[in-house]
Coordinates of C-alpha atoms (C1' of nucleotides) in Angstrom, one line a residue:
Chain S
M28 CA -35.5 49.9 -24.9
E29 CA -32.4 49.2 -23.2
D30 CA -31.4 47.4 -26.0
D31 CA -31.1 50.5 -28.8
R32 CA -28.2 52.0 -25.6
R33 CA -26.5 48.4 -25.8
V34 CA -26.4 48.9 -29.7
K35 CA -25.5 52.1 -29.5
L36 CA -22.7 51.2 -27.3
E37 CA -21.3 48.4 -29.5
R38 CA -21.5 50.7 -32.1
L39 CA -19.2 53.3 -30.5
R40 CA -16.7 51.1 -29.6
A41 CA -16.5 49.4 -32.7
D42 CA -15.5 52.6 -34.4
G43 CA -13.2 53.2 -31.9
I44 CA -15.0 55.4 -29.7
D45 CA -14.1 54.8 -25.3
P46 CA -17.8 55.0 -24.3
F47 CA -16.1 55.9 -21.1
P48 CA -12.8 57.8 -21.5
P49 CA -10.7 58.0 -18.0
D50 CA -11.2 61.5 -17.4
F51 CA -11.4 64.6 -19.2
D52 CA -9.1 68.0 -18.0
G53 CA -10.3 71.5 -17.8
V54 CA -14.2 71.8 -17.1
T55 CA -15.9 74.3 -16.2
P56 CA -18.8 74.9 -13.7
I57 CA -21.7 75.1 -15.4
A58 CA -23.0 78.2 -13.1
R59 CA -19.0 80.0 -13.8
V60 CA -20.4 80.5 -17.9
H61 CA -24.0 81.9 -16.6
A62 CA -22.0 83.8 -14.1
A63 CA -19.8 85.2 -16.7
H64 CA -22.1 85.7 -19.3
G65 CA -25.7 85.7 -17.6
T66 CA -26.4 89.5 -18.8
L67 CA -25.7 89.2 -22.6
E68 CA -28.2 90.7 -24.4
P69 CA -30.9 88.4 -26.4
G70 CA -29.0 87.2 -29.6
E71 CA -25.4 88.4 -28.0
E72 CA -22.5 86.6 -29.3
T73 CA -19.2 86.1 -27.9
D74 CA -15.5 84.8 -28.7
V75 CA -15.6 83.4 -25.2
S76 CA -15.0 79.7 -25.1
F77 CA -15.8 77.5 -22.1
R78 CA -15.5 73.7 -22.1
V79 CA -18.1 72.6 -19.6
A80 CA -19.1 69.0 -18.8
G81 CA -22.8 67.3 -17.1
R82 CA -25.4 64.7 -18.1
L83 CA -27.5 65.4 -21.6
T84 CA -30.9 65.9 -19.9
A85 CA -33.0 67.3 -23.2
R86 CA -32.2 68.0 -27.2
R87 CA -34.4 69.6 -29.1
G88 CA -33.2 68.9 -33.0
H89 CA -34.1 71.1 -36.1
G90 CA -32.7 69.6 -39.0
R91 CA -29.5 70.3 -39.5
A92 CA -29.2 72.2 -35.2
T93 CA -30.4 70.9 -32.3
F94 CA -30.6 72.2 -29.1
L95 CA -29.2 69.8 -26.0
D96 CA -29.6 70.3 -22.3
L97 CA -26.7 69.6 -20.3
V98 CA -26.9 69.7 -16.2
D99 CA -23.9 69.5 -13.6
R100 CA -24.3 69.9 -10.0
S101 CA -24.1 73.9 -10.6
G102 CA -26.6 74.5 -13.1
R103 CA -27.7 73.7 -16.3
I104 CA -26.8 75.3 -19.4
Q105 CA -28.2 75.0 -23.3
L106 CA -25.4 73.5 -26.2
H107 CA -26.5 74.5 -29.5
A108 CA -24.7 72.3 -32.3
R109 CA -24.9 72.9 -35.6
L110 CA -23.5 71.0 -38.3
D111 CA -22.4 73.7 -40.2
V112 CA -19.8 74.4 -37.3
L113 CA -19.2 70.4 -36.0
G114 CA -19.5 69.0 -39.2
Q115 CA -21.5 65.9 -40.3
E116 CA -19.7 63.0 -38.3
A117 CA -19.4 65.0 -34.4
F118 CA -22.9 66.3 -35.3
D119 CA -24.6 62.9 -36.1
R120 CA -22.8 61.3 -33.0
L121 CA -23.4 64.1 -30.7
T122 CA -27.3 64.2 -31.8
S123 CA -28.1 60.8 -31.9
L124 CA -26.6 60.4 -28.0
D125 CA -29.7 59.4 -25.5
L126 CA -30.2 61.5 -22.8
G127 CA -28.4 60.5 -19.5
D128 CA -25.3 60.4 -21.4
L129 CA -22.8 62.2 -19.5
I130 CA -20.6 64.4 -21.9
G131 CA -18.4 67.4 -22.0
A132 CA -17.9 70.2 -24.4
D133 CA -16.9 73.3 -25.8
G134 CA -17.7 76.3 -27.0
T135 CA -18.8 79.5 -27.3
A136 CA -21.2 81.5 -24.9
F137 CA -24.2 83.5 -26.7
K138 CA -27.7 84.5 -25.9
S139 CA -30.4 83.0 -28.4
R140 CA -33.1 85.0 -29.9
R141 CA -35.5 83.7 -26.9
G142 CA -32.7 85.2 -24.4
E143 CA -31.1 82.0 -23.2
L144 CA -27.4 81.7 -22.7
S145 CA -26.1 79.1 -24.5
L146 CA -22.6 77.6 -25.9
R147 CA -21.8 77.1 -29.5
T148 CA -20.3 73.9 -29.4
D149 CA -17.5 73.2 -31.1
A150 CA -16.2 70.5 -30.3
W151 CA -17.2 67.7 -27.8
R152 CA -16.9 64.0 -26.2
L153 CA -18.5 61.3 -24.5
L154 CA -17.5 61.1 -21.1
A155 CA -19.6 57.9 -20.5
K156 CA -22.7 56.1 -22.1
S157 CA -25.7 55.7 -19.8
L158 CA -27.2 52.2 -20.3
R159 CA -30.8 53.1 -18.4
P160 CA -33.1 55.4 -19.5
P161 CA -33.9 58.5 -17.0
P162 CA -36.8 59.5 -15.4
E163 CA -39.3 61.4 -17.2
K164 CA -38.2 65.2 -17.9
F165 CA -41.4 67.1 -17.2
H166 CA -43.2 65.4 -14.4
G167 CA -40.1 64.1 -13.3
L168 CA -39.7 61.2 -10.9
E169 CA -42.1 61.3 -7.8
D170 CA -42.3 57.9 -7.2
T171 CA -41.7 58.2 -3.1
E172 CA -40.1 54.8 -3.5
T173 CA -38.2 55.1 -5.9
R174 CA -37.1 58.8 -4.7
Y175 CA -35.4 57.3 -1.4
R176 CA -34.6 53.6 -2.4
R177 CA -32.8 55.0 -5.7
R178 CA -31.6 58.5 -4.4
E179 CA -29.3 59.1 -7.7
L180 CA -32.2 58.9 -10.2
D181 CA -34.0 61.6 -7.6
L182 CA -31.0 64.2 -8.0
I183 CA -31.4 63.8 -11.7
A184 CA -34.9 64.4 -12.0
N185 CA -35.4 66.4 -9.5
E186 CA -34.1 70.3 -9.5
E187 CA -35.6 70.4 -5.9
A188 CA -33.6 67.4 -4.4
R189 CA -30.2 68.5 -5.3
R190 CA -30.8 71.8 -4.3
L191 CA -31.9 70.1 -0.3
F192 CA -29.4 68.2 0.1
V193 CA -26.5 71.3 -1.0
L194 CA -28.7 72.9 1.7
R195 CA -28.1 70.0 4.3
S196 CA -24.3 70.0 3.2
R197 CA -23.6 73.8 4.1
V198 CA -25.9 73.8 7.2
V199 CA -23.5 71.3 8.5
A200 CA -20.6 72.8 7.4
A201 CA -22.2 76.0 9.0
I202 CA -22.7 74.5 12.4
R203 CA -19.0 73.4 12.0
R204 CA -17.9 77.1 11.4
Y205 CA -19.5 79.0 14.4
L206 CA -18.5 76.1 16.7
D207 CA -14.8 76.0 15.5
E208 CA -14.7 79.7 15.5
H209 CA -16.0 79.7 19.2
D210 CA -13.7 77.7 20.2
F211 CA -14.6 74.1 20.4
L212 CA -12.8 71.0 19.4
E213 CA -14.3 68.6 17.2
V214 CA -14.0 65.3 18.6
E215 CA -14.6 61.6 17.5
T216 CA -16.0 59.5 20.1
P217 CA -17.2 55.4 19.7
V218 CA -19.8 54.4 17.8
L219 CA -19.8 51.0 19.0
Q220 CA -19.8 50.8 22.7
P221 CA -19.9 48.1 25.2
L222 CA -22.6 50.0 27.4
Y223 CA -24.8 52.4 25.7
G224 CA -26.3 55.3 27.3
G225 CA -27.0 59.2 27.3
A226 CA -30.6 59.3 25.8
A227 CA -33.7 56.8 26.3
A228 CA -33.7 54.9 23.7
R229 CA -33.8 50.6 23.0
P230 CA -30.1 50.2 20.7
F231 CA -29.2 47.8 18.0
T232 CA -27.3 45.1 19.2
T233 CA -24.1 43.4 17.5
H234 CA -21.2 41.7 18.1
H235 CA -17.4 41.4 18.7
N236 CA -16.4 38.0 17.0
Q237 CA -12.7 37.9 18.1
L238 CA -13.5 39.7 21.7
D239 CA -17.0 37.0 22.0
R240 CA -18.7 39.9 23.3
D241 CA -21.8 42.3 22.7
L242 CA -21.3 46.3 21.7
Y243 CA -23.9 48.6 21.1
L244 CA -24.1 51.1 18.4
R245 CA -24.8 54.3 20.4
I246 CA -27.6 56.3 21.0
A247 CA -26.0 59.5 22.1
T248 CA -22.5 60.4 22.7
E249 CA -23.2 62.5 25.7
L250 CA -21.4 60.2 28.5
Y251 CA -17.9 60.2 26.7
L252 CA -18.4 63.9 25.7
K253 CA -19.1 64.4 29.1
R254 CA -15.9 62.2 29.8
L255 CA -13.4 65.2 28.1
V256 CA -14.5 67.7 29.7
V257 CA -13.5 66.2 32.5
G258 CA -10.5 65.1 31.2
G259 CA -10.6 69.7 30.3
L260 CA -10.9 69.8 26.8
E261 CA -13.6 72.1 28.0
R262 CA -16.0 72.4 24.6
V263 CA -16.4 69.9 22.7
Y264 CA -18.8 68.8 20.0
E265 CA -19.6 65.8 17.8
L266 CA -21.4 65.8 14.8
G267 CA -22.6 62.4 13.7
K268 CA -24.7 59.5 13.2
N269 CA -26.4 57.3 16.8
F270 CA -28.8 54.3 16.2
R271 CA -32.4 53.7 18.1
N272 CA -33.9 50.7 17.6
E273 CA -37.5 52.4 17.5
G274 CA -39.9 53.1 15.5
I275 CA -39.9 54.5 11.9
S276 CA -42.2 58.0 11.2
P277 CA -41.6 61.1 9.4
K278 CA -40.0 62.7 12.8
H279 CA -37.6 59.3 13.3
N280 CA -35.1 57.7 11.2
P281 CA -33.4 54.7 13.1
E282 CA -29.8 56.5 12.1
F283 CA -30.0 60.3 12.5
T284 CA -27.2 62.6 12.7
M285 CA -27.0 65.1 16.1
L286 CA -24.7 67.7 17.2
E287 CA -24.2 67.4 20.8
W288 CA -21.4 70.0 22.5
Y289 CA -20.8 70.7 25.9
E290 CA -19.1 73.6 27.6
A291 CA -17.3 74.1 30.5
Y292 CA -18.6 76.6 33.0
A293 CA -22.2 77.0 31.5
D294 CA -25.4 76.3 32.3
Y295 CA -28.6 75.6 30.2
E296 CA -29.2 79.2 29.8
D297 CA -25.9 79.7 28.3
A298 CA -26.7 76.6 25.6
A299 CA -30.4 78.5 25.4
A300 CA -28.3 81.7 24.0
R301 CA -25.4 79.3 21.7
L302 CA -27.8 77.5 20.2
E303 CA -30.5 80.6 19.6
E304 CA -27.2 82.3 18.1
L305 CA -25.8 79.0 16.4
V306 CA -29.0 78.3 14.6
A307 CA -29.3 82.7 13.2
Y308 CA -26.2 82.1 12.2
V309 CA -26.9 79.1 10.2
A310 CA -29.8 80.2 9.0
G311 CA -28.2 83.9 7.3
E312 CA -25.2 81.8 6.0
V313 CA -28.1 79.1 3.8
G314 CA -29.8 82.0 3.6
Y315 CA -33.0 80.9 4.6
S316 CA -36.2 83.1 3.8
G317 CA -39.2 80.6 5.4
E318 CA -42.1 81.6 7.9
L319 CA -39.9 81.2 11.1
D320 CA -38.4 84.2 12.5
L321 CA -35.1 82.6 13.8
T322 CA -33.9 85.8 15.4
P323 CA -33.0 85.8 18.6
P324 CA -34.2 85.8 21.2
W325 CA -36.9 83.0 20.7
R326 CA -39.6 82.5 23.0
R327 CA -38.8 81.2 26.5
L328 CA -41.8 79.4 28.8
T329 CA -41.6 76.8 31.7
L330 CA -42.9 73.8 31.2
R331 CA -45.3 74.0 33.9
A332 CA -46.0 77.1 31.5
A333 CA -46.5 75.7 28.5
I334 CA -48.8 73.1 29.6
E335 CA -50.9 74.7 30.3
E336 CA -51.3 77.9 28.5
W337 CA -52.7 74.5 25.8
T338 CA -54.5 72.9 27.7
G339 CA -55.0 74.6 31.2
I340 CA -53.4 72.1 33.6
D341 CA -51.2 73.1 36.5
V342 CA -48.9 70.0 36.4
L343 CA -47.1 71.0 39.2
A344 CA -50.4 70.8 41.1
A345 CA -51.1 67.6 40.7
R346 CA -48.1 65.7 40.8
E347 CA -49.2 62.4 41.0
P348 CA -50.9 60.2 38.4
A349 CA -54.3 59.6 39.5
A350 CA -54.8 63.6 40.2
L351 CA -53.7 64.9 36.6
V352 CA -55.6 62.2 34.6
S353 CA -58.4 63.5 37.2
V354 CA -57.6 67.3 36.5
A355 CA -57.1 66.4 33.1
R356 CA -60.4 64.9 32.8
E357 CA -62.0 68.1 33.8
R358 CA -60.2 69.7 31.1
G359 CA -61.7 68.0 28.2
I360 CA -58.7 65.5 27.7
A361 CA -59.7 62.2 28.2
D362 CA -57.3 59.6 26.8
L363 CA -54.5 59.9 29.4
D364 CA -53.6 56.6 31.0
A365 CA -53.7 56.4 34.8
S366 CA -51.8 53.6 35.0
E367 CA -48.9 55.6 33.4
T368 CA -46.4 57.4 36.1
W369 CA -47.0 61.1 35.9
P370 CA -43.8 62.2 34.6
R371 CA -45.1 60.2 31.7
L372 CA -48.5 61.6 31.7
V373 CA -46.5 65.6 31.6
D374 CA -44.7 63.8 29.0
D375 CA -47.8 63.1 26.9
L376 CA -49.6 66.4 27.5
L377 CA -46.4 68.0 25.6
S378 CA -45.9 65.9 22.9
K379 CA -49.9 65.8 21.9
H380 CA -51.1 69.4 23.0
V381 CA -47.9 71.7 23.4
E382 CA -45.6 70.6 20.7
P383 CA -47.3 70.6 17.6
A384 CA -48.7 74.0 18.2
L385 CA -45.5 75.3 18.8
D386 CA -44.4 76.9 15.2
Q387 CA -41.8 79.7 16.3
P388 CA -38.7 78.5 17.6
T389 CA -39.5 78.1 21.3
F390 CA -37.7 76.9 24.2
I391 CA -39.6 74.6 27.1
F392 CA -37.4 75.0 30.2
D393 CA -37.5 72.7 33.8
Y394 CA -38.4 69.8 33.2
P395 CA -39.4 67.1 36.3
E396 CA -36.2 64.8 37.6
E397 CA -37.2 61.4 36.3
L398 CA -37.4 62.3 32.7
S399 CA -34.1 63.6 32.8
P400 CA -32.0 61.2 34.3
F401 CA -28.5 63.1 33.4
A402 CA -29.9 66.8 34.4
K403 CA -28.7 68.9 37.2
A404 CA -31.2 69.7 40.4
H405 CA -32.9 73.5 39.4
R406 CA -30.9 75.8 41.4
S407 CA -34.3 77.8 42.4
A408 CA -37.0 75.6 41.7
S409 CA -39.0 74.0 45.1
P410 CA -37.4 71.2 45.7
E411 CA -40.4 69.1 46.4
D412 CA -41.8 69.8 42.5
R413 CA -38.4 68.1 41.7
L414 CA -37.1 69.7 38.6
V415 CA -33.6 69.8 36.7
E416 CA -32.2 72.3 34.7
R417 CA -33.3 70.9 30.9
F418 CA -34.8 73.1 28.3
E419 CA -36.4 71.3 25.0
C420 CA -36.4 73.4 21.9
F421 CA -39.2 73.2 19.3
A422 CA -39.4 74.6 15.5
A423 CA -42.4 73.4 13.2
G424 CA -43.7 71.6 15.3
I425 CA -41.2 69.7 16.0
E426 CA -38.5 69.3 19.0
I427 CA -34.6 69.8 17.2
A428 CA -32.5 70.2 20.4
N429 CA -32.3 69.4 24.2
A430 CA -30.4 70.6 26.9
F431 CA -29.7 70.5 30.5
S432 CA -27.3 72.0 32.9
E433 CA -25.3 68.8 32.9
L434 CA -25.4 66.9 36.5
N435 CA -22.4 66.8 38.0
D436 CA -22.6 65.2 41.4
P437 CA -21.1 61.7 41.1
H438 CA -23.0 60.9 44.0
E439 CA -26.6 62.2 42.7
Q440 CA -25.4 60.5 39.5
R441 CA -25.0 57.4 41.0
A442 CA -28.4 57.6 42.1
R443 CA -29.9 58.3 39.3
F444 CA -28.1 55.3 37.6
E445 CA -29.4 53.0 40.9
A446 CA -33.2 54.4 40.1
Q447 CA -32.8 53.7 36.6
R448 CA -31.4 50.5 37.1
A449 CA -34.8 49.7 39.3
E450 CA -36.7 51.3 36.2
L451 CA -34.3 48.7 34.0
A452 CA -35.1 45.8 36.2
A453 CA -39.3 47.0 36.1
G454 CA -39.0 46.7 32.4
D455 CA -38.4 49.5 31.3
E456 CA -36.8 48.5 27.7
E457 CA -35.5 52.3 28.1
A458 CA -33.5 53.1 31.3
Q459 CA -30.5 53.9 31.1
P460 CA -28.0 50.6 31.8
F461 CA -25.4 51.7 34.9
D462 CA -22.2 53.4 33.2
E463 CA -19.5 52.9 36.2
D464 CA -16.9 54.0 34.0
F465 CA -18.9 57.9 33.3
V466 CA -19.5 58.0 37.2
R467 CA -15.5 57.1 38.2
A468 CA -15.1 60.0 35.4
L469 CA -17.6 62.2 37.2
E470 CA -15.7 61.3 40.7
H471 CA -12.8 62.9 39.6
G472 CA -14.7 66.5 39.4
M473 CA -16.3 67.4 36.3
P474 CA -16.8 71.4 36.0
P475 CA -20.3 73.2 36.0
T476 CA -21.3 72.3 32.6
G477 CA -23.8 73.2 29.8
G478 CA -24.8 70.5 27.2
L479 CA -27.2 70.0 24.6
G480 CA -27.9 67.7 21.5
L481 CA -29.2 69.1 18.0
G482 CA -30.8 67.0 15.6
I483 CA -29.7 67.7 12.5
D484 CA -31.9 66.1 10.4
R485 CA -34.3 67.9 11.8
L486 CA -33.1 71.2 11.6
V487 CA -33.0 70.5 7.8
M488 CA -36.3 69.9 8.1
V489 CA -37.0 73.0 9.9
L490 CA -35.2 75.1 7.5
S491 CA -36.5 73.0 4.2
G492 CA -39.8 73.1 5.0
R493 CA -39.9 69.5 4.7
R494 CA -42.3 67.8 6.7
S495 CA -40.8 64.0 6.5
I496 CA -36.9 63.5 7.9
R497 CA -36.7 61.4 4.7
E498 CA -36.8 63.9 2.9
V499 CA -33.7 65.4 3.9
V500 CA -31.8 61.8 4.5
L501 CA -30.3 60.8 1.1
F502 CA -30.8 57.2 1.9
P503 CA -33.9 56.9 4.6
A504 CA -34.2 53.5 6.5
M505 CA -37.2 51.9 4.5
R506 CA -38.9 48.2 5.1
Chain T
rG28 C1' -48.4 45.8 16.2
rC29 C1' -53.3 47.5 14.8
rC30 C1' -56.1 50.7 11.1
rC31 C1' -57.0 52.8 6.4
rC32 C1' -54.9 53.8 1.3
rC33 C1' -52.0 52.7 -3.1
rG34 C1' -49.5 48.7 -6.8
rU35 C1' -51.5 50.2 -14.9
rA36 C1' -45.7 50.5 -20.6
rG37 C1' -38.8 53.4 -18.8
rC38 C1' -41.1 58.1 -16.5
rU39 C1' -46.1 60.5 -15.2
rC40 C1' -50.8 59.1 -15.3
rA41 C1' -56.7 57.7 -17.6
rG42 C1' -59.1 53.8 -17.3
rU43 C1' -67.8 54.4 -15.7
rU44 C1' -71.5 50.4 -12.0
rG45 C1' -66.7 43.4 -14.5
rG46 C1' -67.8 42.7 -21.5
rU47 C1' -61.9 45.3 -27.4
rC48 C1' -59.7 48.4 -21.4
rA49 C1' -55.0 47.4 -22.3
rG50 C1' -55.0 53.4 -23.4
rA51 C1' -52.6 59.4 -23.4
rG52 C1' -48.5 62.3 -22.5
rC53 C1' -42.9 62.1 -21.9
rG54 C1' -38.8 59.3 -22.9
rG55 C1' -37.6 55.1 -27.4
rC56 C1' -37.6 54.2 -32.9
rG57 C1' -37.9 56.5 -38.3
rG58 C1' -38.8 61.1 -41.1
rA59 C1' -39.1 66.4 -41.8
rC60 C1' -36.9 71.3 -39.9
rU61 C1' -29.9 75.6 -38.7
rU62 C1' -32.5 80.0 -31.7
rU63 C1' -35.3 76.1 -29.9
rU64 C1' -36.9 75.2 -24.7
rA65 C1' -42.3 70.3 -22.4
rA66 C1' -39.8 72.8 -29.6
rU67 C1' -42.8 71.5 -33.4
rC68 C1' -45.5 67.8 -37.5
rC69 C1' -45.9 62.9 -39.2
rG70 C1' -45.7 57.0 -38.9
rC71 C1' -44.2 53.0 -35.2
rG72 C1' -46.6 50.8 -28.6
rC73 C1' -42.0 48.6 -27.5
rG74 C1' -47.0 46.6 -20.7
rG75 C1' -50.6 42.6 -20.3
rC76 C1' -52.4 45.6 -16.3
rG77 C1' -47.3 43.4 -8.3
rA78 C1' -47.4 38.3 -7.3
rA79 C1' -50.4 33.5 -6.7
rG80 C1' -55.4 31.4 -6.4
rG81 C1' -60.5 32.2 -6.6
rU82 C1' -65.8 34.2 -8.6
rU83 C1' -67.7 34.2 -13.4
rC84 C1' -69.5 33.0 -20.4
rG85 C1' -66.2 37.1 -19.1
rA86 C1' -61.9 40.7 -14.5
rG87 C1' -56.8 46.2 -13.9
rU88 C1' -62.1 46.3 -12.5
rC89 C1' -65.3 41.7 -7.6
rC90 C1' -62.8 38.4 -3.5
rU91 C1' -59.0 35.8 -0.5
rU92 C1' -53.7 35.1 0.8
rC93 C1' -49.3 36.7 -0.1
rC94 C1' -45.1 40.9 -1.6
rG95 C1' -44.1 45.8 -1.9
rG96 C1' -45.2 50.9 -0.6
rG97 C1' -47.5 55.6 1.4
rG98 C1' -50.3 57.8 5.5
rG99 C1' -52.4 57.8 10.6
rC100 C1' -52.0 55.5 15.7
rA101 C1' -49.0 53.2 18.9
rC102 C1' -43.8 53.4 19.4
rC103 C1' -40.1 57.6 19.4
rA104 C1' -39.2 61.0 27.3

RNA sequence: GCCCCCGUAGCUCAGUUGGUCAGAGCGGCGGACUUUUAAUCCGCGCGGCGAAGGUUCGAGUCCUUCCGGGGGCACCA
């Protein structure tokens, strides 16, 4: 079958036609043709000529006339090719093209009897020959593996896929617009780091040959960004890839896009207000019309109240593993592992019993200190509860953001690293390595700061209603 | 790492309890057709059923292993 295409290619060359010409000037996006003439009446003709270019996706022949569908990034338009307009040779060559070929065409706008805006083609040119057949035109491409591994075919075959990734791009652009307008500075910090940190995750390790030294792909941008706040940049953000050497799941890709921002003279309440404002702004900019109510303010409740609401358990009244496991049993939750630490048990309750229920956007405030080595101690909670000023934000049943009032007391930060060092020694592969450069930076003085991390892939999932991260990542990790 | 499921033409799929089961639609090729849009009509199958073994008189159809994929669990605070 591909041989047919190669034969055609050679025939074109033999006829002196370049199947891969270098350029084609003066192309109008198809959407602009629709904008200009979408309101024509069925059967109405114009004298207005357009030059369009794109991929041939369908052909409906009628002897001495043929309809062809042409698709570009902005949309689809029908070409009407007539023998009496084009002449024999141009007509024959046009109608013997293969689906998937890229062509440019000039034609005047008219609306067919059935009401479809079309171009009466009077000239055309092959812009690139396609040597492989495109996916099936009606059912589209559905095979998941092909859609992910060969995304270009997904984009060719499925308009939904095109729309989704346009949406993703617009989401990212809107985020930048919002932050730029609010006086944030976009910065870039190292992806290759001598020490990883800022999140609990196992890193990818690589090696610098000349330095003969291992480096890590960043798992977060947090610590470098806070050093910039120390440096006086005050409002910074970075939007980029993080890498975590963990499992792949519908919510997890080994490399994923994260936004982190840090704002001096702000705390986690300010971060929450900014997040809901940002997301509402983005939703408006991309025309979100889904089921979620993203209008601020979003629901806010404490971690303690959230777990109590969905499980009936007051975790702060049972602040050690045995007590918590036993209270959970009374409430009919028997799958807690008594050998786990208390904070991990709390996290387990949150992720299994609360998170899946959080459909509408919701902030969960005030986490145990042990889970949050970079968050400031809570200003008003009783000290024995050992809570920090941290929230996570959930929507559509998944976590989308995490934020703190940043810990800026260098002595306390040093103590937290010491505690993490002990965890690391005890075998916790996700404990934070001691980052002396970061502590030194804090010793120079960091203003009170609110910081937040927002998972861009997950935000796009929420805004597009997709349930797998692989749907919103162009080239997701595959086995 | 564990469990379940899937893998048939370029694409989307159908193939009862193993015996014309190698099929359909789209695409392709040839022909008809100057307003169709999953265009229509006529003709042509272009793969040997993910791979390798095995059971059987006979295997897409049963068994084993391997490869690839999906889902779930664990993990991912």
